[in-house]
mmCIF file of C-alpha atoms in Angstrom:
data_model
loop_
_atom_site.group_PDB
_atom_site.id
_atom_site.type_symbol
_atom_site.label_atom_id
_atom_site.label_comp_id
_atom_site.label_asym_id
_atom_site.label_seq_id
_atom_site.Cartn_x
_atom_site.Cartn_y
_atom_site.Cartn_z
ATOM 1 C CA UNK A 203 94.576 93.050 104.961
ATOM 2 C CA UNK A 204 94.577 96.847 104.811
ATOM 3 C CA UNK A 205 98.214 97.967 104.992
ATOM 4 C CA UNK A 206 97.140 101.546 105.809
ATOM 5 C CA UNK A 207 99.188 103.033 102.984
ATOM 6 C CA UNK A 208 96.519 105.239 101.423
ATOM 7 C CA UNK A 209 98.116 108.466 100.234
ATOM 8 C CA UNK A 210 101.659 107.549 101.283
ATOM 9 C CA UNK A 211 104.187 108.670 98.664
ATOM 10 C CA UNK A 212 106.414 105.747 97.673
ATOM 11 C CA UNK A 213 109.476 105.941 95.440
ATOM 12 C CA UNK A 214 110.693 102.603 94.085
ATOM 13 C CA UNK A 215 113.977 102.622 92.179
ATOM 14 C CA UNK A 216 114.512 100.152 89.370
ATOM 15 C CA UNK A 217 110.786 99.495 89.183
ATOM 16 C CA UNK A 218 110.083 98.934 85.497
ATOM 17 C CA UNK A 219 110.477 95.148 85.876
ATOM 18 C CA UNK A 220 111.148 92.359 88.349
ATOM 19 C CA UNK A 221 110.891 92.796 92.108
ATOM 20 C CA UNK A 222 110.752 96.577 91.758
ATOM 21 C CA UNK A 223 107.766 96.506 89.426
ATOM 22 C CA UNK A 224 105.960 93.911 91.538
ATOM 23 C CA UNK A 225 106.550 96.113 94.602
ATOM 24 C CA UNK A 226 105.253 99.233 92.845
ATOM 25 C CA UNK A 227 102.195 97.289 91.730
ATOM 26 C CA UNK A 228 101.562 95.995 95.254
ATOM 27 C CA UNK A 229 101.848 99.481 96.758
ATOM 28 C CA UNK A 230 99.548 100.935 94.097
ATOM 29 C CA UNK A 231 96.979 98.271 94.976
ATOM 30 C CA UNK A 232 97.166 99.555 98.564
ATOM 31 C CA UNK A 233 96.325 103.093 97.355
ATOM 32 C CA UNK A 234 99.808 104.495 97.892
ATOM 33 C CA UNK A 235 101.009 107.232 95.554
ATOM 34 C CA UNK A 236 103.739 105.415 93.616
ATOM 35 C CA UNK A 237 106.654 106.807 91.619
ATOM 36 C CA UNK A 238 108.139 104.396 89.080
ATOM 37 C CA UNK A 239 111.821 104.745 88.226
ATOM 38 C CA UNK A 240 113.889 103.262 85.444
ATOM 39 C CA UNK A 241 116.665 104.219 83.066
ATOM 40 C CA UNK A 242 114.527 104.769 79.962
ATOM 41 C CA UNK A 243 111.318 106.738 79.456
ATOM 42 C CA UNK A 244 109.700 104.054 77.285
ATOM 43 C CA UNK A 245 109.969 101.401 79.986
ATOM 44 C CA UNK A 246 108.830 103.806 82.691
ATOM 45 C CA UNK A 247 105.762 104.676 80.620
ATOM 46 C CA UNK A 248 105.051 100.996 79.949
ATOM 47 C CA UNK A 249 105.196 100.162 83.672
ATOM 48 C CA UNK A 250 102.845 103.024 84.516
ATOM 49 C CA UNK A 251 100.430 101.883 81.803
ATOM 50 C CA UNK A 252 100.459 98.305 83.094
ATOM 51 C CA UNK A 253 99.718 99.337 86.686
ATOM 52 C CA UNK A 254 96.903 101.670 85.610
ATOM 53 C CA UNK A 255 95.442 98.860 83.533
ATOM 54 C CA UNK A 256 95.383 96.599 86.602
ATOM 55 C CA UNK A 257 94.317 99.363 89.005
ATOM 56 C CA UNK A 258 92.441 102.074 87.058
ATOM 57 C CA UNK A 259 92.314 104.451 90.015
ATOM 58 C CA UNK A 260 95.989 104.134 90.891
ATOM 59 C CA UNK A 261 97.994 107.269 91.613
ATOM 60 C CA UNK A 262 101.169 106.375 89.726
ATOM 61 C CA UNK A 263 103.776 108.500 87.970
ATOM 62 C CA UNK A 264 107.351 108.012 86.864
ATOM 63 C CA UNK A 265 110.822 109.464 86.428
ATOM 64 C CA UNK A 266 113.352 108.150 83.930
ATOM 65 C CA UNK A 267 116.785 108.416 85.533
ATOM 66 C CA UNK A 268 119.775 106.088 85.879
ATOM 67 C CA UNK A 269 120.401 106.075 89.619
ATOM 68 C CA UNK A 270 123.529 103.935 89.301
ATOM 69 C CA UNK A 271 125.507 107.181 89.290
ATOM 70 C CA UNK A 272 125.507 110.501 91.155
ATOM 71 C CA UNK A 273 124.053 112.522 88.285
ATOM 72 C CA UNK A 274 121.130 110.135 87.909
ATOM 73 C CA UNK A 275 120.379 110.275 91.633
ATOM 74 C CA UNK A 276 120.457 114.075 91.522
ATOM 75 C CA UNK A 277 118.040 114.083 88.585
ATOM 76 C CA UNK A 278 115.604 111.831 90.443
ATOM 77 C CA UNK A 279 115.831 113.917 93.611
ATOM 78 C CA UNK A 280 115.149 117.091 91.643
ATOM 79 C CA UNK A 281 112.012 115.502 90.173
ATOM 80 C CA UNK A 282 110.817 113.983 93.477
ATOM 81 C CA UNK A 283 111.730 116.249 96.372
ATOM 82 C CA UNK A 284 110.020 114.296 99.161
ATOM 83 C CA UNK A 285 108.864 110.741 99.786
ATOM 84 C CA UNK A 286 107.269 108.901 102.696
ATOM 85 C CA UNK A 287 108.657 105.575 101.501
ATOM 86 C CA UNK A 288 111.946 104.927 99.719
ATOM 87 C CA UNK A 289 112.658 101.487 98.323
ATOM 88 C CA UNK A 290 116.244 101.152 97.147
ATOM 89 C CA UNK A 291 115.635 98.314 94.728
ATOM 90 C CA UNK A 292 117.787 99.160 91.713
ATOM 91 C CA UNK A 293 120.751 96.839 91.421
ATOM 92 C CA UNK A 294 123.047 95.121 88.979
ATOM 93 C CA UNK A 295 124.635 91.680 88.990
ATOM 94 C CA UNK A 296 126.886 89.648 86.744
ATOM 95 C CA UNK A 297 128.444 86.210 87.153
ATOM 96 C CA UNK A 298 132.206 86.537 86.726
ATOM 97 C CA UNK A 299 135.249 84.569 87.960
ATOM 98 C CA UNK A 300 137.047 86.404 90.756
ATOM 99 C CA UNK A 301 140.328 86.606 88.820
ATOM 100 C CA UNK A 302 138.544 88.462 86.024
ATOM 101 C CA UNK A 303 136.797 91.070 88.195
ATOM 102 C CA UNK A 304 138.683 94.280 87.476
ATOM 103 C CA UNK A 305 139.115 97.321 89.701
ATOM 104 C CA UNK A 306 136.606 99.081 87.461
ATOM 105 C CA UNK A 307 134.086 96.270 88.010
ATOM 106 C CA UNK A 308 134.445 96.520 91.783
ATOM 107 C CA UNK A 309 133.936 100.276 91.768
ATOM 108 C CA UNK A 310 131.049 100.121 89.293
ATOM 109 C CA UNK A 311 129.155 97.590 91.398
ATOM 110 C CA UNK A 312 129.725 99.565 94.598
ATOM 111 C CA UNK A 313 128.660 102.810 92.929
ATOM 112 C CA UNK A 314 125.476 101.276 91.525
ATOM 113 C CA UNK A 315 124.317 98.953 94.284
ATOM 114 C CA UNK A 316 125.490 100.770 97.409
ATOM 115 C CA UNK A 317 125.942 104.456 96.661
ATOM 116 C CA UNK A 318 122.581 104.783 94.921
ATOM 117 C CA UNK A 319 120.844 103.846 98.163
ATOM 118 C CA UNK A 320 123.200 105.979 100.233
ATOM 119 C CA UNK A 321 122.578 109.081 98.112
ATOM 120 C CA UNK A 322 118.813 108.731 97.977
ATOM 121 C CA UNK A 323 118.428 107.792 101.644
ATOM 122 C CA UNK A 324 120.571 110.757 102.671
ATOM 123 C CA UNK A 325 118.231 113.118 100.845
ATOM 124 C CA UNK A 326 114.813 111.700 101.742
ATOM 125 C CA UNK A 327 115.619 111.022 105.375
ATOM 126 C CA UNK A 328 115.402 114.661 106.440
ATOM 127 C CA UNK A 329 111.787 114.945 105.305
ATOM 128 C CA UNK A 330 110.917 111.711 107.091
ATOM 129 C CA UNK A 331 112.490 113.024 110.290
ATOM 130 C CA UNK A 332 110.387 116.187 110.108
ATOM 131 C CA UNK A 333 107.188 114.163 109.731
ATOM 132 C CA UNK A 334 108.395 111.615 112.291
ATOM 133 C CA UNK A 335 107.264 108.889 109.906
ATOM 134 C CA UNK A 336 108.922 107.126 107.032
ATOM 135 C CA UNK A 337 110.152 103.874 105.589
ATOM 136 C CA UNK A 338 113.475 103.120 103.932
ATOM 137 C CA UNK A 339 113.999 99.647 102.472
ATOM 138 C CA UNK A 340 117.135 98.249 100.873
ATOM 139 C CA UNK A 341 116.442 95.284 98.606
ATOM 140 C CA UNK A 342 119.478 93.174 99.400
ATOM 141 C CA UNK A 343 119.958 89.436 98.906
ATOM 142 C CA UNK A 344 120.806 86.168 100.581
ATOM 143 C CA UNK A 345 124.129 86.747 98.829
ATOM 144 C CA UNK A 346 124.834 89.285 101.584
ATOM 145 C CA UNK A 347 125.191 86.393 104.013
ATOM 146 C CA UNK A 348 126.421 83.601 101.770
ATOM 147 C CA UNK A 349 128.719 85.272 99.255
ATOM 148 C CA UNK A 350 128.267 83.597 95.856
ATOM 149 C CA UNK A 351 131.502 82.243 94.393
ATOM 150 C CA UNK A 352 130.288 83.106 90.911
ATOM 151 C CA UNK A 353 129.891 86.845 91.655
ATOM 152 C CA UNK A 354 131.836 87.909 94.718
ATOM 153 C CA UNK A 355 131.683 91.606 93.813
ATOM 154 C CA UNK A 356 127.877 91.456 93.824
ATOM 155 C CA UNK A 357 127.797 89.695 97.204
ATOM 156 C CA UNK A 358 130.070 92.374 98.668
ATOM 157 C CA UNK A 359 127.608 95.107 97.717
ATOM 158 C CA UNK A 360 124.671 93.207 99.192
ATOM 159 C CA UNK A 361 126.517 92.875 102.521
ATOM 160 C CA UNK A 362 127.275 96.591 102.416
ATOM 161 C CA UNK A 363 123.591 97.395 101.925
ATOM 162 C CA UNK A 364 122.671 95.504 105.089
ATOM 163 C CA UNK A 365 125.356 97.383 107.025
ATOM 164 C CA UNK A 366 124.192 100.754 105.717
ATOM 165 C CA UNK A 367 120.550 99.991 106.518
ATOM 166 C CA UNK A 368 121.373 98.970 110.071
ATOM 167 C CA UNK A 369 123.591 102.022 110.559
ATOM 168 C CA UNK A 370 120.908 104.447 109.390
ATOM 169 C CA UNK A 371 118.350 102.728 111.619
ATOM 170 C CA UNK A 372 120.652 103.293 114.602
ATOM 171 C CA UNK A 373 120.482 107.037 113.979
ATOM 172 C CA UNK A 374 116.665 106.962 114.121
ATOM 173 C CA UNK A 375 116.128 105.432 117.557
ATOM 174 C CA UNK A 376 112.872 106.566 119.143
ATOM 175 C CA UNK A 377 111.400 107.964 115.914
ATOM 176 C CA UNK A 378 108.598 106.804 113.631
ATOM 177 C CA UNK A 379 111.041 106.173 110.793
ATOM 178 C CA UNK A 380 112.149 102.594 110.166
ATOM 179 C CA UNK A 381 114.991 101.288 108.014
ATOM 180 C CA UNK A 382 115.306 97.651 107.016
ATOM 181 C CA UNK A 383 116.853 95.442 104.393
ATOM 182 C CA UNK A 384 115.148 92.556 102.624
ATOM 183 C CA UNK A 385 117.283 89.540 101.802
ATOM 184 C CA UNK A 386 115.670 88.180 98.662
ATOM 185 C CA UNK A 387 116.657 84.700 97.592
ATOM 186 C CA UNK A 388 116.927 83.451 94.010
ATOM 187 C CA UNK A 389 113.906 85.037 92.327
ATOM 188 C CA UNK A 390 112.533 84.511 88.837
ATOM 189 C CA UNK A 391 112.770 88.012 87.445
ATOM 190 C CA UNK A 392 113.841 89.523 84.161
ATOM 191 C CA UNK A 393 117.385 89.716 85.483
ATOM 192 C CA UNK A 394 117.410 86.031 86.388
ATOM 193 C CA UNK A 395 116.447 85.110 82.832
ATOM 194 C CA UNK A 396 119.565 86.974 81.711
ATOM 195 C CA UNK A 397 121.555 85.241 84.449
ATOM 196 C CA UNK A 398 120.365 81.855 83.173
ATOM 197 C CA UNK A 399 121.614 82.721 79.716
ATOM 198 C CA UNK A 400 124.962 83.935 81.095
ATOM 199 C CA UNK A 401 125.422 80.729 83.057
ATOM 200 C CA UNK A 402 125.063 78.775 79.836
ATOM 201 C CA UNK A 403 121.665 77.171 80.272
ATOM 202 C CA UNK A 404 120.525 77.900 76.752
ATOM 203 C CA UNK A 405 116.791 77.817 76.312
ATOM 204 C CA UNK A 406 115.960 75.088 78.840
ATOM 205 C CA UNK A 407 115.202 77.115 81.961
ATOM 206 C CA UNK A 408 113.434 74.234 83.753
ATOM 207 C CA UNK A 409 116.528 72.058 83.489
ATOM 208 C CA UNK A 410 118.686 74.952 84.650
ATOM 209 C CA UNK A 411 116.421 75.617 87.634
ATOM 210 C CA UNK A 412 116.625 71.997 88.801
ATOM 211 C CA UNK A 413 120.389 71.906 88.378
ATOM 212 C CA UNK A 414 120.836 75.346 89.976
ATOM 213 C CA UNK A 415 119.161 74.266 93.202
ATOM 214 C CA UNK A 416 120.999 70.970 93.181
ATOM 215 C CA UNK A 417 124.510 72.345 92.748
ATOM 216 C CA UNK A 418 124.646 76.168 93.080
ATOM 217 C CA UNK A 419 122.078 76.789 95.869
ATOM 218 C CA UNK A 420 121.724 73.316 97.422
ATOM 219 C CA UNK A 421 120.737 74.754 100.827
ATOM 220 C CA UNK A 422 117.460 76.118 99.444
ATOM 221 C CA UNK A 423 114.415 74.701 101.183
ATOM 222 C CA UNK A 424 112.065 76.082 98.540
ATOM 223 C CA UNK A 425 113.935 74.302 95.707
ATOM 224 C CA UNK A 426 112.658 76.758 93.134
ATOM 225 C CA UNK A 427 112.960 80.399 92.197
ATOM 226 C CA UNK A 428 110.656 82.622 94.250
ATOM 227 C CA UNK A 429 108.205 84.756 92.331
ATOM 228 C CA UNK A 430 108.611 88.514 92.308
ATOM 229 C CA UNK A 431 105.214 88.823 93.996
ATOM 230 C CA UNK A 432 106.347 86.660 96.915
ATOM 231 C CA UNK A 433 109.184 89.110 97.599
ATOM 232 C CA UNK A 434 107.096 92.217 96.894
ATOM 233 C CA UNK A 435 104.449 91.181 99.426
ATOM 234 C CA UNK A 436 107.039 91.239 102.216
ATOM 235 C CA UNK A 437 108.389 94.597 101.066
ATOM 236 C CA UNK A 438 104.905 96.130 100.966
ATOM 237 C CA UNK A 439 104.204 94.938 104.510
ATOM 238 C CA UNK A 440 107.481 96.402 105.817
ATOM 239 C CA UNK A 441 106.506 99.734 104.259
ATOM 240 C CA UNK A 442 103.274 99.842 106.230
ATOM 241 C CA UNK A 443 102.415 101.262 109.645
ATOM 242 C CA UNK A 444 101.645 97.670 110.666
ATOM 243 C CA UNK A 445 105.395 96.947 110.621
ATOM 244 C CA UNK A 446 106.323 99.808 112.950
ATOM 245 C CA UNK A 447 108.129 97.510 115.425
ATOM 246 C CA UNK A 448 110.483 96.148 112.746
ATOM 247 C CA UNK A 449 113.539 98.308 112.182
ATOM 248 C CA UNK A 450 117.261 97.766 111.776
ATOM 249 C CA UNK A 451 116.446 94.251 110.618
ATOM 250 C CA UNK A 452 117.521 92.074 107.709
ATOM 251 C CA UNK A 453 114.362 90.209 106.747
ATOM 252 C CA UNK A 454 114.879 87.026 104.778
ATOM 253 C CA UNK A 455 112.675 86.089 101.817
ATOM 254 C CA UNK A 456 115.293 83.639 100.649
ATOM 255 C CA UNK A 457 113.485 80.322 100.392
ATOM 256 C CA UNK A 458 115.559 79.025 103.284
ATOM 257 C CA UNK A 459 118.878 79.288 101.414
ATOM 258 C CA UNK A 460 120.713 80.739 104.418
ATOM 259 C CA UNK A 461 121.404 77.902 106.855
ATOM 260 C CA UNK A 462 120.911 79.841 110.064
ATOM 261 C CA UNK A 463 118.130 80.211 112.603
ATOM 262 C CA UNK A 464 118.860 83.942 113.077
#
């Protein structure tokens, strides 16, 4: 399917690995002009190299900037003044008992996961309004709906992302700019491998996966971690002109974890 993204300028935060990288790769395959973002130059360069190896004609560049803080967002904005598509993918998570989540933890997670998207969306939205076309996507999580007991502070930020996305969409009624959030379920990414280690699974990830979906996410219908490509495919579609009737929505790619029909 041609997603009609040729020449569209897409900025994907946190795109040197995981869902972000898979999304950047998918958009590059659709002939979009893709900007990779990550904290370090070496990883940004490696991601660009990998995409060009897969798609030799890809128009892909990168900016190393830590968007988990205001200075990093400002640096990225200065390097990329306009974008047709903004994918707020960068995010952090950490399993931690509620009693041990400090005030600093709460503020750090909100700053990184919520304010990064707020700051970048605020900037790029004006250009999208002028063109009367644009896409803003927040990569949220099923944890926005079913707050995980093992990381409540993370779940709070994912809920906030959905609220922000819907609120921005409300301000764009009647325009060609859409704003949505994607509720990704448990996904086998680089971050999940770290999560497995933090949860004490040792080196046996297969055993952990089976136990995780038996006890931690028993409502999953998929009963396995999604692949990053399965999530990225949905994101790429929502970025396209073909998805013009979908806005203000929270689209689930959660493997059926959320037990709701709406």
